[in-house]
Amino acid sequence: MDLEALRLTLALADLGSITAAAARLGLSKSRASQRLQALEQELGVHLFTRTTRAVRPTPDGEHLIQRARPLLAEADELAALFQGPRHLKGKIRVDLPTAFARTAVIPKLPELLALHPQLELELSTSDRRVDLLREGVDCVLRIGPLHESSLTAIRLGILTMANCVSPAYALRYGLPRDLGDLAQHWIVHYSPTLTKEEPAFEHLEGDFISQLPMRSLLTVNSIDAYRAACYAGLGIIQVPRYGAAEDLAAGRLIEVLPAHPAAPMPISIVHPHGRQVPRRVRVFMTWLATLVEPLVS
Amino acid sequence: MDLEALRLTLALADLGSITAAAARLGLSKSRASQRLQALEQELGVHLFTRTTRAVRPTPDGEHLIQRARPLLAEADELAALFQGPRHLKGKIRVDLPTAFARTAVIPKLPELLALHPQLELELSTSDRRVDLLREGVDCVLRIGPLHESSLTAIRLGILTMANCVSPAYALRYGLPRDLGDLAQHWIVHYSPTLTKEEPAFEHLEGDFISQLPMRSLLTVNSIDAYRAACYAGLGIIQVPRYGAAEDLAAGRLIEVLPAHPAAPMPISIVHPHGRQVPRRVRVFMTWLATLVEPLVS
DNA sequence: ACACACTGTCCAGTAAAACTGGACAATCAC
DNA sequence: GTGATTGTCCAGTTTTACTGGACAGTGTGT
């Protein structure tokens, strides 16, 4: 069963003539007749009684028509979803992780805004969980595991992790050679909610995630503070490799225990719109995804 | 946009692999790849980010998937409507005009019931309006104009009319030669509701319907009484030609004023089921329609 | 009553897809 | 590294979609 056949059926019901229906759909009346017969044979029922003067639906035809009409309307709407005006307009409210916004998104923003001059963007950066619905945000980029909710999540990929220390730290404490050395080392404790979790070194043990408890000098709840603590030589941090790559190359950070990275972090877009996503938001999300793509494995 | 492409999209989303999706749909992976690219080009967006190891939907792809899923489910349901078990079973309650049931339907019933041994038919015959919903009737055949309502009506065609008298009438009053003669004649007054309408001779005046008031000896509210009155020589009756054909041929009735027939009567099936018509009812309606077909113009 | 215009169907041939199998570079597992 | 597997590309082949014209049947207009 194909949509074109249904379209023909509806045109036929509306116009009451194969010739007219064929003309509306832009095909020859021979073909229209053929397709109708093919559909009837496929379904095993007669859909229209045909005299030379009128084409009238049978009861079966009538039922097909009644159910096909909303179906086709929905299909057309779906097709129309992806073609609209060339330029976007309106306001989009977005929330991004601080570091990611600064390094990956904001530098590319001028291109997007130049493409869509009527677009207004309201970009907040935070690492805390944002109540999308309450704050009226259109979409957020989330790094880390997702908590299931009524929101729609789209996984963009995963970020591989790296364990890093600063040269100042290496000078004072040395570099760990294996997991056993970690008992003599310090980790910077990242705890978004500042709750009671114990500081630990997370690493992959085959396919499983292990937590190795460690000493910690400092607990922080923001990514910026996390990295700043590392620069200051306060301990090991575990961060996405993409964000550390530049610092590693420049020698501002040193990777340790490369054989024991933390579990890779999923990176996702989350949005509160159900399936009726405004076009401008959809396009923005697509654009965001293209920015993320080169960073993920 | 075609349903198969959407089906591929869904399979792709479920399985995360072009090879696997192609296998599920029973086509080569080359073709699956081609079709995906064709769809992406048609919509003008990338639907999946493809690495050699994983195929993941983009935000656009995710939206398409979410909306395509119910669409396809509905399409499948629609296709399934017309194929079911070969035999029908269950009870069908039908109401037919008395004369039509006796002459056209009941003689053919054995064939239908032989075809579907599990089918129970409850056939009531009446000419009054039946409250389908209250009485739990599955469908009725209605001859005459329809009153719009919440019920679904399917027009099967129109019945051409004939004006008839009995030989007894002709003997006593003679035959009218033209409309002017009717002042000297009698008509049998058919009034389903026995209300205050005046007896009249209905006839076509070009494309318009004219009512010519006439004298009447008797008013009846059932088709059987209507015809009986005519046989008894009480006046002219206006009936569908198909029902009178046999009597006319046998000389039991005589056609008068053949150039001035009453307005042709639409004949329709009316049923209270919305768009969810049980299969047995649908098949019965189709069967009924095939019976009606040779009788209508 | 007659020719006429027009209906839907049938029947060739033709153009256009749908589809396939195999080759290929890229990538992950071992 | 090596091998298996991924998605894509590229030929050729099969299948289908489609067309124009012929046809019988049927209302319309004169």
XYZ file of C-alpha atoms (C1' of nucleotides) in Angstrom:
654
model
C 0.000 0.000 0.000
C 1.498 3.253 -1.002
C 0.599 6.829 -0.314
C 0.169 7.705 -3.960
C -2.499 5.065 -4.339
C -4.343 6.522 -1.361
C -3.982 9.988 -2.813
C -5.548 8.725 -6.003
C -8.371 7.163 -4.034
C -9.131 10.445 -2.321
C -8.953 12.460 -5.521
C -11.280 9.928 -7.061
C -13.734 10.263 -4.211
C -13.638 14.046 -4.411
C -13.915 14.360 -8.158
C -15.921 11.282 -9.040
C -13.949 10.736 -12.200
C -10.805 8.881 -13.071
C -9.919 11.344 -15.787
C -10.230 14.311 -13.438
C -8.355 12.570 -10.644
C -5.552 11.627 -13.028
C -5.312 15.229 -14.154
C -5.108 16.482 -10.572
C -2.320 14.058 -9.769
C -0.589 14.754 -13.059
C -0.657 11.319 -14.619
C -2.388 9.722 -17.535
C -5.845 8.332 -17.080
C -4.570 4.947 -18.187
C -2.199 4.861 -15.269
C -4.806 6.122 -12.852
C -7.094 3.308 -13.887
C -4.256 0.804 -13.576
C -3.297 1.966 -10.119
C -6.835 1.844 -8.870
C -7.190 -1.696 -10.145
C -3.869 -2.641 -8.594
C -4.965 -1.278 -5.233
C -8.286 -3.086 -5.449
C -6.535 -6.321 -6.270
C -4.046 -5.836 -3.463
C -6.788 -5.239 -0.905
C -9.039 -7.860 -2.424
C -12.105 -5.636 -2.525
C -13.808 -3.386 -5.020
C -13.395 0.203 -3.973
C -15.426 1.986 -6.643
C -18.321 1.011 -8.846
C -17.539 2.389 -12.233
C -19.958 3.257 -14.949
C -18.901 5.261 -17.945
C -20.512 8.291 -16.404
C -19.763 8.155 -12.723
C -17.289 6.632 -10.308
C -18.828 6.028 -6.929
C -17.216 4.468 -3.876
C -18.510 1.148 -2.611
C -18.978 0.720 1.140
C -15.430 -0.641 1.309
C -14.184 2.289 -0.691
C -15.994 4.673 1.597
C -14.239 3.230 4.628
C -10.864 3.388 3.013
C -11.488 6.998 2.077
C -12.551 7.994 5.550
C -9.463 6.489 7.116
C -7.054 7.508 4.386
C -7.919 11.172 4.601
C -6.415 11.862 8.039
C -3.535 9.548 7.250
C -2.567 11.514 4.193
C -3.036 14.801 5.980
C -0.579 13.648 8.605
C 1.887 12.437 6.017
C 1.737 15.770 4.215
C 2.271 17.598 7.447
C 5.271 15.423 8.137
C 6.759 16.173 4.744
C 6.119 19.875 5.228
C 8.033 19.772 8.502
C 11.328 19.927 6.725
C 10.683 22.582 4.188
C 9.843 26.031 5.301
C 11.094 29.534 4.869
C 14.805 29.747 4.197
C 15.423 32.076 7.125
C 14.553 31.439 10.714
C 13.064 34.043 12.956
C 11.982 34.196 16.536
C 13.654 33.624 19.851
C 15.437 30.505 20.968
C 16.392 29.938 24.597
C 19.269 27.536 25.043
C 21.343 26.325 27.953
C 24.822 24.901 27.472
C 27.642 23.680 29.703
C 29.887 26.638 30.442
C 33.075 25.282 28.960
C 31.432 23.855 25.905
C 29.655 27.112 25.172
C 32.856 29.118 25.424
C 35.086 26.858 23.402
C 32.807 25.231 20.832
C 29.589 27.160 20.415
C 30.123 30.870 20.889
C 32.981 31.088 18.386
C 30.699 29.623 15.725
C 27.632 31.653 16.636
C 28.288 34.538 14.242
C 27.971 32.172 11.276
C 24.555 30.981 12.411
C 23.261 34.453 13.171
C 24.530 35.757 9.859
C 22.589 33.003 8.129
C 19.394 33.900 9.961
C 19.372 37.642 10.664
C 15.903 37.513 12.193
C 16.936 34.994 14.788
C 17.231 35.979 18.427
C 19.264 33.722 20.641
C 19.154 33.674 24.411
C 22.033 31.567 25.576
C 22.508 30.732 29.225
C 25.491 28.740 30.379
C 25.347 26.577 33.431
C 26.331 23.145 34.535
C 23.496 22.624 36.917
C 20.334 20.803 35.915
C 17.919 23.193 34.340
C 14.208 22.842 34.701
C 13.485 23.297 31.048
C 9.751 23.496 31.263
C 9.598 25.981 34.100
C 12.240 28.288 32.704
C 10.901 28.137 29.167
C 14.138 26.910 27.667
C 13.929 25.439 24.162
C 16.827 23.036 24.436
C 19.876 22.201 26.506
C 23.046 20.314 25.804
C 23.726 17.851 28.540
C 26.995 16.073 29.180
C 26.749 13.061 31.416
C 24.121 10.409 32.125
C 20.506 11.351 31.596
C 17.752 11.090 34.145
C 14.670 9.838 32.438
C 11.840 12.324 32.453
C 9.067 13.596 30.253
C 11.603 15.481 28.181
C 12.830 14.276 24.822
C 16.501 13.355 24.687
C 18.621 12.885 21.612
C 21.974 11.199 22.065
C 24.644 12.788 19.951
C 27.488 10.468 20.897
C 29.984 9.885 23.663
C 33.002 11.824 24.831
C 36.093 9.822 25.758
C 37.712 10.923 28.960
C 41.245 11.760 30.059
C 42.863 11.950 33.505
C 44.932 15.100 33.892
C 47.178 16.885 36.329
C 49.022 20.185 36.059
C 52.808 20.468 35.870
C 52.741 22.078 39.333
C 51.044 18.962 40.720
C 53.528 16.660 38.974
C 56.391 18.626 40.469
C 55.067 18.293 43.986
C 53.548 14.766 44.006
C 55.001 13.027 40.978
C 52.950 11.074 38.407
C 51.033 7.893 39.199
C 52.294 4.926 37.158
C 49.420 2.535 37.929
C 46.199 2.340 39.912
C 48.106 1.249 43.003
C 49.956 4.570 43.111
C 46.705 6.485 43.481
C 46.613 5.888 47.234
C 49.488 8.397 47.440
C 47.738 10.951 45.232
C 44.990 13.578 45.405
C 41.886 13.942 43.293
C 39.761 17.041 42.813
C 36.268 16.101 43.909
C 33.519 17.202 41.553
C 30.075 17.055 43.113
C 27.400 19.114 41.378
C 25.090 18.937 44.365
C 27.754 19.139 47.074
C 26.224 16.092 48.717
C 27.832 13.338 50.669
C 29.420 11.312 47.841
C 32.974 10.223 48.588
C 35.791 11.303 46.292
C 36.902 8.502 44.009
C 38.821 7.754 40.845
C 36.457 6.361 38.227
C 37.855 4.047 35.589
C 36.828 1.295 33.225
C 37.459 -2.299 34.305
C 36.774 -4.013 31.019
C 33.160 -3.127 30.287
C 32.366 -2.197 33.883
C 32.849 1.020 35.778
C 34.947 0.929 38.932
C 35.240 3.570 41.645
C 38.560 3.692 43.490
C 38.232 5.834 46.648
C 40.874 8.585 46.863
C 41.940 11.439 49.088
C 40.719 14.855 48.122
C 41.796 18.381 49.074
C 38.862 20.190 47.523
C 35.275 19.630 46.472
C 33.761 21.858 43.793
C 30.413 22.065 42.060
C 31.263 23.787 38.811
C 33.310 22.740 35.827
C 35.268 25.977 35.818
C 36.286 25.580 39.426
C 37.124 21.943 38.722
C 39.623 22.845 36.055
C 40.965 25.819 37.958
C 41.691 23.534 40.901
C 43.650 21.272 38.608
C 45.715 24.134 37.171
C 46.482 25.107 40.756
C 47.943 21.653 41.347
C 45.249 20.492 43.785
C 44.780 17.076 42.242
C 43.803 14.843 39.365
C 40.763 15.722 37.266
C 38.829 13.548 34.860
C 37.527 15.531 31.918
C 36.447 14.938 28.333
C 39.515 14.614 26.183
C 38.254 17.099 23.609
C 38.254 19.910 26.159
C 41.687 19.083 27.426
C 43.351 18.473 24.092
C 44.627 22.017 23.704
C 45.991 22.227 27.238
C 47.635 18.826 26.857
C 49.337 19.863 23.643
C 50.526 23.110 25.176
C 51.857 21.392 28.275
C 49.452 23.160 30.622
C 48.097 19.750 31.529
C 49.669 16.304 31.682
C 47.729 13.118 31.044
C 48.133 10.357 33.598
C 47.076 6.717 33.570
C 45.896 6.871 29.916
C 45.078 3.145 30.126
C 42.434 3.846 32.801
C 40.069 6.543 31.555
C 36.775 7.262 33.282
C 33.620 5.953 31.658
C 32.937 7.874 28.475
C 30.247 10.494 28.910
C 27.175 10.570 26.725
C 26.412 13.947 25.244
C 22.799 14.682 24.454
C 20.365 17.348 23.480
C 17.296 17.523 25.669
C 14.214 19.539 24.855
C 10.740 19.972 26.329
C 8.830 20.126 23.050
C 7.007 16.909 22.367
C 6.860 15.976 18.745
C 5.807 19.432 17.671
C 9.199 21.046 17.710
C 9.202 24.585 16.282
C 11.216 24.755 13.113
C 13.700 27.286 14.410
C 14.458 25.060 17.381
C 14.826 22.024 15.198
C 17.252 23.764 12.913
C 19.225 25.083 15.854
C 19.469 21.622 17.339
C 20.719 20.290 14.044
C 23.317 23.016 13.902
C 24.369 22.245 17.464
C 24.679 18.573 16.568
C 27.021 19.369 13.694
C 29.219 21.295 16.150
C 29.304 18.349 18.502
C 29.907 15.752 15.851
C 33.656 16.231 15.348
C 34.166 16.050 19.120
C 32.528 12.722 19.749
C 33.759 9.245 19.046
C 7.924 10.759 0.627
C 7.055 7.145 0.618
C 6.084 4.755 3.370
C 8.899 2.358 2.622
C 11.437 5.084 3.206
C 9.843 5.818 6.571
C 9.847 2.136 7.381
C 13.548 2.059 6.645
C 14.076 5.067 8.860
C 12.347 3.370 11.759
C 14.196 0.106 11.288
C 17.394 2.102 11.196
C 16.535 3.881 14.409
C 15.669 0.612 16.114
C 18.629 -1.390 14.942
C 21.287 1.278 14.599
C 22.726 -0.338 11.515
C 22.045 -0.077 7.830
C 22.989 -3.697 7.253
C 20.581 -4.925 9.921
C 17.783 -2.624 8.787
C 18.231 -3.768 5.198
C 18.022 -7.369 6.309
C 14.826 -6.724 8.263
C 13.194 -5.090 5.258
C 14.533 -7.728 2.930
C 16.649 -5.609 0.639
C 20.326 -5.253 -0.045
C 22.358 -2.925 2.089
C 23.333 -1.007 -1.018
C 19.731 -0.151 -1.658
C 19.075 0.695 1.970
C 21.941 3.147 1.891
C 20.700 4.614 -1.373
C 17.172 5.046 -0.112
C 18.313 6.732 3.057
C 20.401 9.160 1.059
C 17.513 9.797 -1.297
C 15.204 10.588 1.613
C 17.768 12.885 3.183
C 18.220 14.707 -0.082
C 14.479 15.002 -0.584
C 13.952 16.478 2.867
C 17.107 18.529 2.676
C 18.397 17.460 6.071
C 20.734 14.844 7.437
C 18.746 12.255 9.317
C 21.533 10.043 10.604
C 25.167 10.584 11.431
C 26.958 7.591 10.086
C 30.253 6.223 11.236
C 31.426 2.829 10.139
C 30.438 1.484 13.516
C 27.179 3.141 14.413
C 24.271 4.908 12.784
C 22.698 7.451 15.073
C 19.799 9.793 14.374
C 20.435 13.527 14.276
C 17.910 15.806 15.974
C 16.070 16.070 12.659
C 16.145 12.334 12.303
C 14.806 11.932 15.796
C 11.830 14.127 15.012
C 11.074 12.302 11.835
C 11.225 9.017 13.689
C 8.902 10.139 16.437
C 6.288 11.324 13.998
C 6.731 8.518 11.503
C 6.111 5.799 14.042
C 2.406 6.473 14.652
C 1.944 7.275 10.991
C 3.207 3.881 9.933
C 1.241 2.140 12.631
C -1.904 3.730 11.284
C -1.032 2.826 7.721
C -0.456 -0.782 8.685
C -3.742 -0.865 10.518
C -5.438 0.496 7.438
C -3.909 -2.172 5.245
C -4.915 -4.857 7.712
C -8.504 -3.676 7.559
C -9.112 -5.526 4.349
C -7.507 -8.815 5.017
C -8.842 -11.004 7.704
C -10.185 -14.491 8.151
C -11.912 -15.911 5.115
C -15.129 -16.577 7.009
C -17.180 -14.091 8.895
C -18.730 -14.805 12.226
C -20.867 -12.931 14.675
C -24.241 -11.261 14.514
C -25.303 -8.536 12.127
C -28.487 -6.547 12.657
C -29.871 -5.030 9.485
C -32.993 -3.137 8.559
C -34.296 -3.059 4.997
C -37.315 -1.665 3.198
C -39.976 -4.360 3.208
C -40.357 -4.744 -0.531
C -36.668 -4.622 -1.228
C -35.942 -7.248 1.368
C -38.551 -9.609 -0.022
C -37.696 -9.258 -3.685
C -33.977 -8.573 -3.797
C -32.292 -9.581 -0.562
C -33.944 -12.596 0.982
C -33.779 -14.728 -2.180
C -30.005 -14.193 -2.242
C -29.441 -14.700 1.478
C -28.754 -18.445 1.304
C -25.674 -17.801 -0.824
C -24.232 -15.394 1.726
C -24.981 -17.601 4.690
C -23.532 -20.640 2.928
C -20.350 -18.675 2.379
C -20.110 -17.713 6.035
C -21.625 -20.496 8.143
C -20.737 -18.774 11.400
C -22.637 -15.659 10.487
C -25.873 -14.797 12.287
C -28.139 -12.343 10.588
C -30.947 -10.458 12.257
C -32.974 -8.838 9.529
C -35.810 -6.503 10.315
C -37.911 -5.035 7.542
C -39.609 -1.728 7.905
C -40.098 1.443 5.999
C -40.090 3.757 8.969
C -37.037 5.559 10.091
C -35.013 3.390 12.396
C -33.039 4.799 15.255
C -29.918 2.862 14.463
C -27.987 3.733 17.552
C -30.750 3.033 20.036
C -31.796 -0.248 18.508
C -28.245 -1.476 17.949
C -28.699 -1.938 14.244
C -25.511 -2.342 12.213
C -26.791 -0.932 8.965
C -29.931 -0.017 7.093
C -30.745 0.446 3.459
C -32.596 3.654 2.913
C -34.526 4.612 -0.192
C -35.280 8.279 -0.495
C -33.589 11.508 0.545
C -31.291 11.359 3.554
C -31.598 13.493 6.626
C -28.179 14.506 7.704
C -27.174 13.151 11.062
C -24.177 11.736 12.893
C -24.558 8.518 10.942
C -22.405 7.598 7.997
C -24.204 7.365 4.680
C -22.985 5.719 1.517
C -24.859 6.481 -1.678
C -25.228 3.453 -3.867
C -27.022 5.111 -6.767
C -30.447 6.310 -7.795
C -33.634 4.495 -8.693
C -35.673 5.804 -11.601
C -39.370 6.023 -10.955
C -42.515 4.961 -12.777
C -46.141 6.047 -12.452
C -48.488 3.084 -12.333
C -52.163 2.219 -12.139
C -53.894 -1.140 -12.045
C -56.066 -2.466 -14.884
C -59.062 -2.107 -12.541
C -58.304 1.600 -12.189
C -57.882 2.019 -15.931
C -61.221 0.359 -16.506
C -63.027 2.705 -14.178
C -61.220 6.030 -14.740
C -59.296 5.611 -17.990
C -55.644 6.546 -18.463
C -54.280 10.090 -18.200
C -52.683 11.250 -21.478
C -50.945 14.318 -20.153
C -50.497 16.293 -16.958
C -53.710 18.211 -17.643
C -55.740 15.011 -17.375
C -54.609 14.452 -13.795
C -57.271 16.804 -12.430
C -59.777 14.081 -13.319
C -57.721 11.333 -11.676
C -56.894 9.972 -8.246
C -53.564 9.424 -6.578
C -52.722 7.164 -3.668
C -51.277 9.396 -1.000
C -48.132 8.035 0.634
C -47.237 9.836 3.850
C -44.867 7.951 6.142
C -45.740 10.175 9.083
C -49.437 10.653 8.279
C -48.974 14.389 8.696
C -50.662 17.212 6.966
C -48.936 17.085 3.547
C -51.332 17.423 0.657
C -51.557 14.656 -1.943
C -49.707 15.608 -5.140
C -48.234 14.175 -8.301
C -44.473 14.671 -8.293
C -42.689 14.943 -11.614
C -39.571 16.332 -13.180
C -39.819 19.673 -14.948
C -36.449 19.659 -16.662
C -33.988 19.558 -13.775
C -36.513 20.745 -11.215
C -39.086 18.856 -9.204
C -42.709 19.921 -9.515
C -45.636 18.977 -7.305
C -49.039 18.908 -8.973
C -51.831 18.730 -6.347
C -54.281 15.895 -6.914
C -57.345 14.323 -5.397
C -56.798 11.310 -3.195
C -59.076 8.563 -1.908
C -56.634 7.066 0.565
C -53.562 7.970 2.559
C -51.194 5.209 3.639
C -47.944 5.044 5.591
C -46.411 1.812 4.391
C -45.099 0.699 1.048
C -47.083 -2.527 1.141
C -50.340 -0.697 1.695
C -49.338 1.775 -1.015
C -49.027 -0.943 -3.603
C -52.061 -2.825 -2.363
C -54.108 0.334 -2.784
C -52.952 0.574 -6.342
C -53.819 -3.028 -7.130
C -57.257 -2.297 -5.715
C -57.646 0.477 -8.265
C -57.636 3.326 -5.750
C -55.279 5.559 -7.714
C -51.928 6.257 -9.278
C -48.750 5.294 -7.423
C -45.195 6.459 -8.022
C -42.703 3.694 -7.323
C -39.176 2.716 -8.305
C -39.296 1.151 -11.736
C -37.215 -1.861 -10.669
C -39.894 -2.967 -8.215
C -42.704 -2.524 -10.674
C -41.006 -4.099 -13.669
C -42.391 -7.564 -13.081
C -45.949 -6.366 -12.522
C -45.754 -4.147 -15.584
C -44.575 -7.016 -17.742
C -47.312 -9.294 -16.403
C -50.002 -6.693 -16.945
C -50.829 -6.400 -13.252
C -49.810 -2.745 -13.485
C -49.960 -0.226 -16.305
C -47.462 2.605 -16.637
C -48.920 6.040 -17.206
C -47.325 9.346 -18.173
C -43.889 7.738 -18.749
C -42.576 11.141 -19.842
C -43.227 12.561 -16.373
C -41.601 10.324 -13.788
C -41.137 11.427 -10.192
C -37.681 12.545 -9.098
C -35.342 9.565 -9.004
C -34.774 8.286 -5.482
C -31.315 7.956 -4.024
C -30.617 4.612 -2.431
C -28.070 4.531 0.360
C -26.622 2.454 3.104
C -26.546 4.158 6.484
C -24.654 2.845 9.472
C -23.857 4.078 12.969
C -20.257 2.852 13.143
C -17.817 5.680 12.744
C -14.695 4.754 10.895
C -14.201 1.591 12.900
C -16.630 -0.622 11.051
C -16.481 -4.279 12.126
C -15.282 -6.471 9.334
C -18.407 -8.598 9.169
C -20.536 -5.479 8.790
C -18.264 -4.090 6.113
C -18.414 -7.271 4.116
C -22.174 -7.446 4.467
C -22.538 -3.878 3.259
C -20.396 -4.674 0.258
C -22.538 -7.687 -0.496
C -25.670 -5.579 -0.170
C -24.187 -3.033 -2.532
C -23.589 -5.682 -5.174
C -27.257 -6.660 -4.914
C -28.345 -3.071 -5.374
C -25.972 -2.343 -8.217
C -27.951 -3.943 -11.067
C -31.081 -2.096 -9.955
C -29.692 1.418 -10.031
C -28.977 3.620 -12.966
C -32.491 9.352 -34.076
C -28.085 10.417 -34.861
C -23.390 11.785 -34.462
C -20.522 13.356 -30.985
C -17.922 13.934 -26.887
C -16.380 11.566 -23.205
C -16.050 7.756 -20.027
C -12.949 3.867 -18.158
C -10.250 -0.035 -19.827
C -7.001 -2.497 -22.563
C -2.668 -3.004 -25.021
C 1.415 -2.327 -27.048
C 6.154 0.067 -26.389
C 9.274 2.992 -23.735
C 11.381 5.535 -20.047
C 12.566 5.291 -15.413
C 12.920 3.577 -11.314
C 14.311 -0.198 -8.109
C 17.446 -3.417 -7.064
C 21.649 -6.441 -6.918
C 26.412 -8.129 -6.300
C 30.756 -6.944 -5.925
C 34.637 -3.654 -5.044
C 36.227 -0.303 -1.863
C 38.039 2.649 2.127
C 37.356 3.181 6.949
C 37.020 1.352 11.328
C 36.869 -1.532 15.418
C 38.056 -6.227 17.705
C 41.357 -9.372 18.590
C 49.036 -5.950 12.357
C 45.060 -8.906 10.606
C 40.432 -9.955 9.773
C 35.840 -9.038 9.972
C 32.441 -5.665 9.300
C 30.779 -1.184 8.452
C 28.573 2.153 4.907
C 29.230 3.778 0.236
C 30.066 3.641 -4.626
C 29.524 1.672 -9.202
C 28.420 -1.109 -12.891
C 24.603 -3.967 -14.966
C 19.946 -6.057 -14.798
C 15.356 -6.644 -13.628
C 11.173 -4.683 -12.584
C 7.879 -1.086 -12.499
C 5.887 3.042 -13.787
C 4.145 5.397 -17.340
C 2.435 6.893 -21.939
C -0.336 7.340 -26.222
C -3.520 5.424 -28.763
C -7.338 2.159 -29.815
C -11.637 0.507 -28.068
C -16.563 -0.348 -26.466
C -20.034 1.693 -23.907
C -22.847 5.678 -22.550
C -25.013 10.103 -21.826
C -25.601 14.876 -24.511
C -27.014 17.957 -27.902
C -28.971 18.825 -32.090
